[in-house]
PDB file of C-alpha atoms in Angstrom:
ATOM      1  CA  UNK A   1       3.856 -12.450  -6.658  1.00  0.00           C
ATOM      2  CA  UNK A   2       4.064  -8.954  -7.475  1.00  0.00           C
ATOM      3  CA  UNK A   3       1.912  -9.075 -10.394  1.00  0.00           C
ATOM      4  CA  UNK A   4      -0.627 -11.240  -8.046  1.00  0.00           C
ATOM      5  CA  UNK A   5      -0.158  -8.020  -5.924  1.00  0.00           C
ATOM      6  CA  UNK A   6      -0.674  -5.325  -8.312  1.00  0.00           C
ATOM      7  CA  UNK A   7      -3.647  -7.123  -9.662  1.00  0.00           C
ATOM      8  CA  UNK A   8      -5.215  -7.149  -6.399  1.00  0.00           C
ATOM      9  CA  UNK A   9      -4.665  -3.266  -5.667  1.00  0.00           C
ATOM     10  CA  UNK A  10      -6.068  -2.860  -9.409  1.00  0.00           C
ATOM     11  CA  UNK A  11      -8.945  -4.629  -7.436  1.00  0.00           C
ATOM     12  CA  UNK A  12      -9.045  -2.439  -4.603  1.00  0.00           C
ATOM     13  CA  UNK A  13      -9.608   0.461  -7.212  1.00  0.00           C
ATOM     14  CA  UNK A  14     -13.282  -0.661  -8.101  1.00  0.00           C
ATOM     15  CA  UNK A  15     -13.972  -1.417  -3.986  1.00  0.00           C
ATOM     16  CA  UNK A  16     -12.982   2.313  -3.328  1.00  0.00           C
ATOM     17  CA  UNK A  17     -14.030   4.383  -5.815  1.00  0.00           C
ATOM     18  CA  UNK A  18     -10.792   5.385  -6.897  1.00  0.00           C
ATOM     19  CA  UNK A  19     -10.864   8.158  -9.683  1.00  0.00           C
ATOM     20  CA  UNK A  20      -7.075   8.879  -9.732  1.00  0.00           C
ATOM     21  CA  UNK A  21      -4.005   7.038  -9.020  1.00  0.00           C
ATOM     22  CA  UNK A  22      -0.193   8.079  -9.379  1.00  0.00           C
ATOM     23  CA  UNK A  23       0.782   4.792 -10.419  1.00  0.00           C
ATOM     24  CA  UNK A  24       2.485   1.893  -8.974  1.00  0.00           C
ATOM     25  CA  UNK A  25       6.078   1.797  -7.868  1.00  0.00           C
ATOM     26  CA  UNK A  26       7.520  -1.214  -7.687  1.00  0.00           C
ATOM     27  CA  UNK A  27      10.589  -2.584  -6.153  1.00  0.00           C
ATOM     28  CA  UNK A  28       9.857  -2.160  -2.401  1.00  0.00           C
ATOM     29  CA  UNK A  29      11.468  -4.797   0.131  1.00  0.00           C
ATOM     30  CA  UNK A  30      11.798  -5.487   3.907  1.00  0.00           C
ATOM     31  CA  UNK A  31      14.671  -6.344   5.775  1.00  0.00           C
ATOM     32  CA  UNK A  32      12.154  -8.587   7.781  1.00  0.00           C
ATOM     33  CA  UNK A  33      11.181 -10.187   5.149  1.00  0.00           C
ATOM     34  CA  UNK A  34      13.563 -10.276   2.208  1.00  0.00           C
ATOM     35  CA  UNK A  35      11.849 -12.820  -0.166  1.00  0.00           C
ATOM     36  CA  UNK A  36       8.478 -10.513   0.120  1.00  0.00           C
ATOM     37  CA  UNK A  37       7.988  -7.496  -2.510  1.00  0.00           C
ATOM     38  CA  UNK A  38       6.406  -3.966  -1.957  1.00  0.00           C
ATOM     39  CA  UNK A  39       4.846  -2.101  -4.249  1.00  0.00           C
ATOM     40  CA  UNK A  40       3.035   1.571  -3.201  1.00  0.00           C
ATOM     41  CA  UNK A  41       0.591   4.161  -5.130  1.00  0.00           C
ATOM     42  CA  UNK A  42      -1.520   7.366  -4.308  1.00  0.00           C
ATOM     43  CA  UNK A  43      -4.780   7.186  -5.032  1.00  0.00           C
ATOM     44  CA  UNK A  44      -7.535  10.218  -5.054  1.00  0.00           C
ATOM     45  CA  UNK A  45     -12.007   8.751  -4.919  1.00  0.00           C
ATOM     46  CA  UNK A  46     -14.587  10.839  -6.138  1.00  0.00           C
ATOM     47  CA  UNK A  47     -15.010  12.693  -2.747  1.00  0.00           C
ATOM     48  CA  UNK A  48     -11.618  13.587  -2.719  1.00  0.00           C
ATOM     49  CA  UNK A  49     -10.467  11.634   0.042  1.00  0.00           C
ATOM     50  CA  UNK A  50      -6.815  10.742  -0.431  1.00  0.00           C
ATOM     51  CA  UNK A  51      -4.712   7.562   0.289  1.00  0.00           C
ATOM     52  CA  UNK A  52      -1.137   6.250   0.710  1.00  0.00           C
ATOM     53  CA  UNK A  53      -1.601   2.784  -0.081  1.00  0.00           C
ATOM     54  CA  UNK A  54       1.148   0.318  -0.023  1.00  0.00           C
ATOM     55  CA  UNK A  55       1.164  -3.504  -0.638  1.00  0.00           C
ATOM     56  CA  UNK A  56       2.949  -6.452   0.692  1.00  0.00           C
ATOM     57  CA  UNK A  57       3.351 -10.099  -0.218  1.00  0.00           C
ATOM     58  CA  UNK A  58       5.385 -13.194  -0.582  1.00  0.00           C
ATOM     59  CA  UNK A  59       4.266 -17.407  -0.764  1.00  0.00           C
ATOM     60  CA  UNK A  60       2.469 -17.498   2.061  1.00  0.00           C
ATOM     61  CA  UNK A  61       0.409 -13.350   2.250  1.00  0.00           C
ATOM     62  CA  UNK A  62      -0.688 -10.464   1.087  1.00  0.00           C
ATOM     63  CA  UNK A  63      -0.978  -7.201   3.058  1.00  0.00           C
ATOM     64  CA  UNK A  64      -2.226  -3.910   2.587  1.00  0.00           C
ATOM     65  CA  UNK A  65      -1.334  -0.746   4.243  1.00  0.00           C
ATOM     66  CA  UNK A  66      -3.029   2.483   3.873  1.00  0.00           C
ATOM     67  CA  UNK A  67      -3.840   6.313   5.059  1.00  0.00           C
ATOM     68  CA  UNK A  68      -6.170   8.212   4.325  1.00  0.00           C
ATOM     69  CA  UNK A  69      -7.969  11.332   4.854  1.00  0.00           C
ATOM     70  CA  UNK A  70      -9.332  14.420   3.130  1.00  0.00           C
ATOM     71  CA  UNK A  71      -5.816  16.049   2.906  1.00  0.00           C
ATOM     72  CA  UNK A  72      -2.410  14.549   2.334  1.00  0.00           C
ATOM     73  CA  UNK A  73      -1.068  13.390   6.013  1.00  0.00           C
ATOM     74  CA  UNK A  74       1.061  16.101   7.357  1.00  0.00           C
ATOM     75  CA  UNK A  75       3.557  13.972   8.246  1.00  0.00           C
ATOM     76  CA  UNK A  76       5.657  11.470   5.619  1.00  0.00           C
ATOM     77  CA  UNK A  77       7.723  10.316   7.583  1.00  0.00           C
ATOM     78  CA  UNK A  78       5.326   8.987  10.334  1.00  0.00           C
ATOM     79  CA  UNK A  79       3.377   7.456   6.983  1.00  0.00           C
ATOM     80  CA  UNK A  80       6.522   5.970   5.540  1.00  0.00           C
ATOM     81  CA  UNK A  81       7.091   4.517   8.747  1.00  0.00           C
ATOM     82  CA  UNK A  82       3.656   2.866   8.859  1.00  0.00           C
ATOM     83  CA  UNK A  83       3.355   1.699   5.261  1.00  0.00           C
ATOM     84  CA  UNK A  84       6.729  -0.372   5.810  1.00  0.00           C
ATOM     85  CA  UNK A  85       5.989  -1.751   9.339  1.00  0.00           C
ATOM     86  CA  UNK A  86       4.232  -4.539   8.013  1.00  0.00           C
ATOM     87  CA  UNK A  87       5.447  -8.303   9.395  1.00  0.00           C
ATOM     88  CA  UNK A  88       4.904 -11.263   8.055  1.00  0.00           C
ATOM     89  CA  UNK A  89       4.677 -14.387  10.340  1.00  0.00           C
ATOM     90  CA  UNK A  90       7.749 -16.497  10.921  1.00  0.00           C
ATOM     91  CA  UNK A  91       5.498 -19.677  10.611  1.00  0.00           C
TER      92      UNK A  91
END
């Protein structure tokens, strides 16, 4: 699932016009969800916009989270909070 994930962020690249990326970290989980898998990167397009992009999946979804915005968002915390407040449905 995670590679299915990766792949589709890989994806996401080409849609964006991503020029830079930090690289994918891997091993993210919610206590929601605890069979789904989180991976997050930073990415940079040719404009310079920046994002905080963080993906979520398991069997049945995949999600994906992201800010963005000329400068990095003043506030991690708040972002961190965002990219992990993603639900899956209990169906």
């Amino acid at each position: 699932m995670e590679d299915l994930l990766i792949g589709y962020m890989a994806y996401l690249h080409e849609q964006f016009g991503i020029t830079e990326a930090v690289g994918v970290g891997k091993g993210h989980t919610l206590e929601s969800a605890p069979g789904a898998r989180g991976v997050i990167d930073y990415w940079k397009d040719a404009d310079g916009v920046q994002y905080a992009v963080k993906g979520w999946v398991n069997q049945q979804a995949l999600g994906i989270l992201m800010v963005y915005g000329l400068t990095e968002y003043p506030h991690f915390n708040l972002q961190q909070l965002y990219l992990d407040g993603f639900r899956f449905n209990d169906n």
